[in-house]
Amino acid sequence: MELQENTPLTLPLFQLNEQLETRDIESPDMQLSVNLTADLLANLCQNPAPEQNMSIPLEAYELTDIEASVATVLSEGHQAQLILNHGPVLSAVLSPLGEDVLFVSPPVDMMPTFDLGLDDEEDDSEEAQNASQ
Protein backbone atom coordinates (compact mmCIF):
# COMPACT_ATOMS: atom_id res chain seq x y z
CA MET A 1 0.00 0.00 0.00
CA GLU A 2 1.43 3.35 -1.02
CA LEU A 3 0.68 6.29 1.24
CA GLN A 4 0.93 9.91 0.12
CA GLU A 5 0.14 13.10 1.97
CA ASN A 6 -3.19 14.75 1.13
CA THR A 7 -4.61 11.65 -0.56
CA PRO A 8 -7.58 9.62 0.67
CA LEU A 9 -7.17 6.26 2.37
CA THR A 10 -10.33 4.17 1.84
CA LEU A 11 -10.98 0.91 3.67
CA PRO A 12 -14.03 -1.37 3.47
CA LEU A 13 -15.87 -2.00 6.75
CA PHE A 14 -17.76 -5.14 7.72
CA GLN A 15 -19.89 -5.85 10.77
CA LEU A 16 -17.91 -7.92 13.27
CA ASN A 17 -19.99 -11.05 13.82
CA GLU A 18 -19.89 -14.82 13.25
CA GLN A 19 -20.48 -14.38 9.48
CA LEU A 20 -17.44 -12.13 9.02
CA GLU A 21 -15.15 -14.84 7.61
CA THR A 22 -17.68 -15.84 4.96
CA ARG A 23 -18.43 -12.29 3.77
CA ASP A 24 -17.63 -11.23 0.20
CA ILE A 25 -14.75 -8.71 0.30
CA GLU A 26 -16.39 -6.92 -2.64
CA SER A 27 -19.60 -6.27 -0.64
CA PRO A 28 -18.71 -4.31 2.51
CA ASP A 29 -21.31 -2.72 4.78
CA MET A 30 -19.71 0.68 4.11
CA GLN A 31 -16.45 2.39 3.15
CA LEU A 32 -14.39 4.53 5.51
CA SER A 33 -12.32 7.31 3.89
CA VAL A 34 -9.81 9.53 5.65
CA ASN A 35 -7.50 12.18 4.24
CA LEU A 36 -3.84 11.37 4.92
CA THR A 37 -2.55 14.46 6.70
CA ALA A 38 1.10 14.89 7.69
CA ASP A 39 0.25 14.02 11.32
CA LEU A 40 -1.68 10.89 10.36
CA LEU A 41 1.12 9.77 8.02
CA ALA A 42 3.67 10.26 10.81
CA ASN A 43 1.60 7.93 13.01
CA LEU A 44 1.22 5.36 10.22
CA CYS A 45 4.97 5.25 9.59
CA GLN A 46 5.58 3.40 12.83
CA ASN A 47 5.89 -0.35 13.27
CA PRO A 48 4.73 -1.45 16.72
CA ALA A 49 6.62 -4.26 18.44
CA PRO A 50 5.23 -7.79 18.11
CA GLU A 51 2.18 -8.35 20.34
CA GLN A 52 1.59 -4.59 20.48
CA ASN A 53 -0.71 -2.33 18.52
CA MET A 54 -1.23 1.36 18.15
CA SER A 55 -4.64 3.02 18.08
CA ILE A 56 -4.99 6.22 16.05
CA PRO A 57 -8.33 7.99 16.71
CA LEU A 58 -9.76 9.67 13.62
CA GLU A 59 -11.25 13.11 14.03
CA ALA A 60 -12.21 13.68 10.40
CA TYR A 61 -13.41 10.83 8.23
CA GLU A 62 -16.23 10.05 5.83
CA LEU A 63 -18.48 7.01 5.52
CA THR A 64 -19.69 6.18 2.01
CA ASP A 65 -21.60 3.37 0.29
CA ILE A 66 -23.49 2.64 3.50
CA GLU A 67 -25.78 -0.41 3.24
CA ALA A 68 -29.38 0.41 4.15
CA SER A 69 -29.41 -2.44 6.69
CA VAL A 70 -26.73 -0.76 8.84
CA ALA A 71 -27.64 2.91 8.31
CA THR A 72 -29.97 2.98 11.33
CA VAL A 73 -27.18 1.67 13.60
CA LEU A 74 -25.13 4.76 12.69
CA SER A 75 -27.92 7.28 13.30
CA GLU A 76 -26.82 8.21 16.85
CA GLY A 77 -23.25 8.90 15.80
CA HIS A 78 -20.03 6.92 15.62
CA GLN A 79 -16.30 7.08 16.14
CA ALA A 80 -13.49 5.56 14.11
CA GLN A 81 -9.88 4.65 14.64
CA LEU A 82 -7.06 3.07 12.71
CA ILE A 83 -5.24 0.18 14.34
CA LEU A 84 -1.60 -0.41 13.47
CA ASN A 85 -0.13 -3.81 14.36
CA HIS A 86 3.38 -5.20 13.94
CA GLY A 87 4.22 -5.76 10.30
CA PRO A 88 3.08 -3.01 9.87
CA VAL A 89 -0.51 -4.14 9.35
CA LEU A 90 -3.28 -1.56 9.18
CA SER A 91 -6.99 -1.95 9.89
CA ALA A 92 -9.89 0.30 10.81
CA VAL A 93 -12.57 0.00 13.49
CA LEU A 94 -15.85 1.93 13.58
CA SER A 95 -17.90 2.01 16.79
CA PRO A 96 -21.48 3.27 16.55
CA LEU A 97 -22.45 5.21 19.69
CA GLY A 98 -24.98 3.52 21.93
CA GLU A 99 -24.75 0.21 20.07
CA ASP A 100 -23.09 -3.12 20.91
CA VAL A 101 -21.75 -3.61 17.40
CA LEU A 102 -18.41 -2.99 15.72
CA PHE A 103 -17.40 -2.64 12.10
CA VAL A 104 -13.89 -3.67 11.09
CA SER A 105 -11.80 -3.60 7.95
CA PRO A 106 -9.71 -6.52 6.76
CA PRO A 107 -6.07 -6.13 7.81
CA VAL A 108 -3.84 -4.63 5.12
CA ASP A 109 -0.11 -5.27 4.99
CA MET A 110 1.54 -1.98 4.36
CA MET A 111 5.01 -0.69 3.96
CA PRO A 112 4.94 3.05 3.53
CA THR A 113 6.98 4.25 0.56
CA PHE A 114 8.15 7.76 -0.03
CA ASP A 115 9.16 9.58 -3.20
CA LEU A 116 12.23 11.53 -2.17
CA GLY A 117 12.95 12.61 -5.73
CA LEU A 118 16.19 10.62 -5.82
CA ASP A 119 15.21 8.72 -8.97
CA ASP A 120 14.64 12.01 -10.78
CA GLU A 121 18.17 13.18 -9.94
CA GLU A 122 19.68 9.88 -11.11
CA ASP A 123 17.76 10.12 -14.39
CA ASP A 124 18.98 13.69 -14.90
CA SER A 125 22.61 12.75 -14.26
CA GLU A 126 22.35 9.74 -16.60
CA GLU A 127 20.89 11.95 -19.34
CA ALA A 128 23.67 14.49 -18.84
CA GLN A 129 26.29 11.72 -18.99
CA ASN A 130 24.78 10.28 -22.18
CA ALA A 131 24.61 13.74 -23.78
CA SER A 132 28.31 14.40 -23.07
CA GLN A 133 29.44 11.16 -24.71
PDB file of C-alpha atoms in Angstrom:
ATOM      1  CA  MET A   1       0.000   0.000   0.000  1.00  0.00           C
ATOM      2  CA  GLU A   2       1.426   3.355  -1.017  1.00  0.00           C
ATOM      3  CA  LEU A   3       0.679   6.291   1.242  1.00  0.00           C
ATOM      4  CA  GLN A   4       0.935   9.908   0.116  1.00  0.00           C
ATOM      5  CA  GLU A   5       0.136  13.104   1.974  1.00  0.00           C
ATOM      6  CA  ASN A   6      -3.194  14.751   1.129  1.00  0.00           C
ATOM      7  CA  THR A   7      -4.613  11.647  -0.559  1.00  0.00           C
ATOM      8  CA  PRO A   8      -7.575   9.619   0.669  1.00  0.00           C
ATOM      9  CA  LEU A   9      -7.175   6.255   2.368  1.00  0.00           C
ATOM     10  CA  THR A  10     -10.333   4.174   1.843  1.00  0.00           C
ATOM     11  CA  LEU A  11     -10.982   0.914   3.669  1.00  0.00           C
ATOM     12  CA  PRO A  12     -14.034  -1.374   3.465  1.00  0.00           C
ATOM     13  CA  LEU A  13     -15.870  -2.001   6.749  1.00  0.00           C
ATOM     14  CA  PHE A  14     -17.758  -5.143   7.718  1.00  0.00           C
ATOM     15  CA  GLN A  15     -19.891  -5.846  10.769  1.00  0.00           C
ATOM     16  CA  LEU A  16     -17.914  -7.915  13.269  1.00  0.00           C
ATOM     17  CA  ASN A  17     -19.990 -11.052  13.825  1.00  0.00           C
ATOM     18  CA  GLU A  18     -19.886 -14.820  13.247  1.00  0.00           C
ATOM     19  CA  GLN A  19     -20.478 -14.379   9.479  1.00  0.00           C
ATOM     20  CA  LEU A  20     -17.441 -12.126   9.019  1.00  0.00           C
ATOM     21  CA  GLU A  21     -15.152 -14.840   7.613  1.00  0.00           C
ATOM     22  CA  THR A  22     -17.675 -15.837   4.956  1.00  0.00           C
ATOM     23  CA  ARG A  23     -18.425 -12.287   3.765  1.00  0.00           C
ATOM     24  CA  ASP A  24     -17.631 -11.230   0.196  1.00  0.00           C
ATOM     25  CA  ILE A  25     -14.750  -8.715   0.304  1.00  0.00           C
ATOM     26  CA  GLU A  26     -16.393  -6.921  -2.640  1.00  0.00           C
ATOM     27  CA  SER A  27     -19.601  -6.266  -0.642  1.00  0.00           C
ATOM     28  CA  PRO A  28     -18.712  -4.309   2.506  1.00  0.00           C
ATOM     29  CA  ASP A  29     -21.305  -2.725   4.784  1.00  0.00           C
ATOM     30  CA  MET A  30     -19.708   0.676   4.107  1.00  0.00           C
ATOM     31  CA  GLN A  31     -16.454   2.389   3.149  1.00  0.00           C
ATOM     32  CA  LEU A  32     -14.386   4.535   5.510  1.00  0.00           C
ATOM     33  CA  SER A  33     -12.324   7.312   3.892  1.00  0.00           C
ATOM     34  CA  VAL A  34      -9.814   9.529   5.653  1.00  0.00           C
ATOM     35  CA  ASN A  35      -7.497  12.182   4.240  1.00  0.00           C
ATOM     36  CA  LEU A  36      -3.839  11.371   4.920  1.00  0.00           C
ATOM     37  CA  THR A  37      -2.548  14.457   6.703  1.00  0.00           C
ATOM     38  CA  ALA A  38       1.099  14.894   7.687  1.00  0.00           C
ATOM     39  CA  ASP A  39       0.255  14.018  11.317  1.00  0.00           C
ATOM     40  CA  LEU A  40      -1.678  10.893  10.359  1.00  0.00           C
ATOM     41  CA  LEU A  41       1.116   9.770   8.023  1.00  0.00           C
ATOM     42  CA  ALA A  42       3.669  10.255  10.807  1.00  0.00           C
ATOM     43  CA  ASN A  43       1.602   7.926  13.013  1.00  0.00           C
ATOM     44  CA  LEU A  44       1.215   5.358  10.221  1.00  0.00           C
ATOM     45  CA  CYS A  45       4.972   5.249   9.589  1.00  0.00           C
ATOM     46  CA  GLN A  46       5.583   3.399  12.832  1.00  0.00           C
ATOM     47  CA  ASN A  47       5.895  -0.347  13.267  1.00  0.00           C
ATOM     48  CA  PRO A  48       4.726  -1.455  16.719  1.00  0.00           C
ATOM     49  CA  ALA A  49       6.622  -4.256  18.444  1.00  0.00           C
ATOM     50  CA  PRO A  50       5.229  -7.794  18.106  1.00  0.00           C
ATOM     51  CA  GLU A  51       2.184  -8.353  20.343  1.00  0.00           C
ATOM     52  CA  GLN A  52       1.589  -4.590  20.485  1.00  0.00           C
ATOM     53  CA  ASN A  53      -0.708  -2.327  18.520  1.00  0.00           C
ATOM     54  CA  MET A  54      -1.234   1.362  18.153  1.00  0.00           C
ATOM     55  CA  SER A  55      -4.645   3.024  18.075  1.00  0.00           C
ATOM     56  CA  ILE A  56      -4.991   6.224  16.055  1.00  0.00           C
ATOM     57  CA  PRO A  57      -8.325   7.994  16.710  1.00  0.00           C
ATOM     58  CA  LEU A  58      -9.756   9.674  13.617  1.00  0.00           C
ATOM     59  CA  GLU A  59     -11.252  13.114  14.033  1.00  0.00           C
ATOM     60  CA  ALA A  60     -12.209  13.683  10.404  1.00  0.00           C
ATOM     61  CA  TYR A  61     -13.414  10.830   8.228  1.00  0.00           C
ATOM     62  CA  GLU A  62     -16.228  10.045   5.831  1.00  0.00           C
ATOM     63  CA  LEU A  63     -18.480   7.008   5.516  1.00  0.00           C
ATOM     64  CA  THR A  64     -19.692   6.179   2.012  1.00  0.00           C
ATOM     65  CA  ASP A  65     -21.601   3.374   0.288  1.00  0.00           C
ATOM     66  CA  ILE A  66     -23.492   2.635   3.500  1.00  0.00           C
ATOM     67  CA  GLU A  67     -25.776  -0.412   3.241  1.00  0.00           C
ATOM     68  CA  ALA A  68     -29.380   0.407   4.150  1.00  0.00           C
ATOM     69  CA  SER A  69     -29.409  -2.441   6.690  1.00  0.00           C
ATOM     70  CA  VAL A  70     -26.729  -0.757   8.836  1.00  0.00           C
ATOM     71  CA  ALA A  71     -27.641   2.907   8.305  1.00  0.00           C
ATOM     72  CA  THR A  72     -29.973   2.976  11.331  1.00  0.00           C
ATOM     73  CA  VAL A  73     -27.184   1.674  13.601  1.00  0.00           C
ATOM     74  CA  LEU A  74     -25.129   4.761  12.690  1.00  0.00           C
ATOM     75  CA  SER A  75     -27.920   7.282  13.305  1.00  0.00           C
ATOM     76  CA  GLU A  76     -26.820   8.212  16.849  1.00  0.00           C
ATOM     77  CA  GLY A  77     -23.246   8.899  15.801  1.00  0.00           C
ATOM     78  CA  HIS A  78     -20.030   6.916  15.621  1.00  0.00           C
ATOM     79  CA  GLN A  79     -16.298   7.082  16.144  1.00  0.00           C
ATOM     80  CA  ALA A  80     -13.493   5.563  14.115  1.00  0.00           C
ATOM     81  CA  GLN A  81      -9.881   4.645  14.642  1.00  0.00           C
ATOM     82  CA  LEU A  82      -7.061   3.073  12.705  1.00  0.00           C
ATOM     83  CA  ILE A  83      -5.239   0.178  14.338  1.00  0.00           C
ATOM     84  CA  LEU A  84      -1.600  -0.411  13.467  1.00  0.00           C
ATOM     85  CA  ASN A  85      -0.126  -3.814  14.357  1.00  0.00           C
ATOM     86  CA  HIS A  86       3.375  -5.204  13.944  1.00  0.00           C
ATOM     87  CA  GLY A  87       4.219  -5.762  10.299  1.00  0.00           C
ATOM     88  CA  PRO A  88       3.081  -3.015   9.869  1.00  0.00           C
ATOM     89  CA  VAL A  89      -0.507  -4.143   9.355  1.00  0.00           C
ATOM     90  CA  LEU A  90      -3.285  -1.556   9.176  1.00  0.00           C
ATOM     91  CA  SER A  91      -6.990  -1.955   9.893  1.00  0.00           C
ATOM     92  CA  ALA A  92      -9.887   0.295  10.815  1.00  0.00           C
ATOM     93  CA  VAL A  93     -12.574   0.004  13.492  1.00  0.00           C
ATOM     94  CA  LEU A  94     -15.851   1.926  13.577  1.00  0.00           C
ATOM     95  CA  SER A  95     -17.901   2.015  16.794  1.00  0.00           C
ATOM     96  CA  PRO A  96     -21.478   3.274  16.547  1.00  0.00           C
ATOM     97  CA  LEU A  97     -22.453   5.215  19.689  1.00  0.00           C
ATOM     98  CA  GLY A  98     -24.978   3.518  21.933  1.00  0.00           C
ATOM     99  CA  GLU A  99     -24.750   0.212  20.066  1.00  0.00           C
ATOM    100  CA  ASP A 100     -23.090  -3.117  20.913  1.00  0.00           C
ATOM    101  CA  VAL A 101     -21.748  -3.608  17.401  1.00  0.00           C
ATOM    102  CA  LEU A 102     -18.405  -2.987  15.721  1.00  0.00           C
ATOM    103  CA  PHE A 103     -17.403  -2.637  12.102  1.00  0.00           C
ATOM    104  CA  VAL A 104     -13.888  -3.668  11.090  1.00  0.00           C
ATOM    105  CA  SER A 105     -11.798  -3.604   7.951  1.00  0.00           C
ATOM    106  CA  PRO A 106      -9.714  -6.521   6.757  1.00  0.00           C
ATOM    107  CA  PRO A 107      -6.074  -6.130   7.811  1.00  0.00           C
ATOM    108  CA  VAL A 108      -3.845  -4.629   5.124  1.00  0.00           C
ATOM    109  CA  ASP A 109      -0.108  -5.274   4.995  1.00  0.00           C
ATOM    110  CA  MET A 110       1.541  -1.978   4.356  1.00  0.00           C
ATOM    111  CA  MET A 111       5.012  -0.688   3.956  1.00  0.00           C
ATOM    112  CA  PRO A 112       4.938   3.053   3.526  1.00  0.00           C
ATOM    113  CA  THR A 113       6.981   4.252   0.563  1.00  0.00           C
ATOM    114  CA  PHE A 114       8.155   7.758  -0.026  1.00  0.00           C
ATOM    115  CA  ASP A 115       9.158   9.583  -3.195  1.00  0.00           C
ATOM    116  CA  LEU A 116      12.228  11.529  -2.166  1.00  0.00           C
ATOM    117  CA  GLY A 117      12.949  12.612  -5.730  1.00  0.00           C
ATOM    118  CA  LEU A 118      16.195  10.618  -5.817  1.00  0.00           C
ATOM    119  CA  ASP A 119      15.208   8.717  -8.966  1.00  0.00           C
ATOM    120  CA  ASP A 120      14.644  12.006 -10.783  1.00  0.00           C
ATOM    121  CA  GLU A 121      18.170  13.183  -9.943  1.00  0.00           C
ATOM    122  CA  GLU A 122      19.678   9.882 -11.111  1.00  0.00           C
ATOM    123  CA  ASP A 123      17.757  10.115 -14.393  1.00  0.00           C
ATOM    124  CA  ASP A 124      18.975  13.694 -14.902  1.00  0.00           C
ATOM    125  CA  SER A 125      22.614  12.747 -14.263  1.00  0.00           C
ATOM    126  CA  GLU A 126      22.350   9.736 -16.604  1.00  0.00           C
ATOM    127  CA  GLU A 127      20.890  11.952 -19.338  1.00  0.00           C
ATOM    128  CA  ALA A 128      23.672  14.494 -18.839  1.00  0.00           C
ATOM    129  CA  GLN A 129      26.285  11.723 -18.989  1.00  0.00           C
ATOM    130  CA  ASN A 130      24.784  10.280 -22.178  1.00  0.00           C
ATOM    131  CA  ALA A 131      24.605  13.742 -23.778  1.00  0.00           C
ATOM    132  CA  SER A 132      28.306  14.402 -23.069  1.00  0.00           C
ATOM    133  CA  GLN A 133      29.441  11.165 -24.715  1.00  0.00           C
TER     134      GLN A 133
END
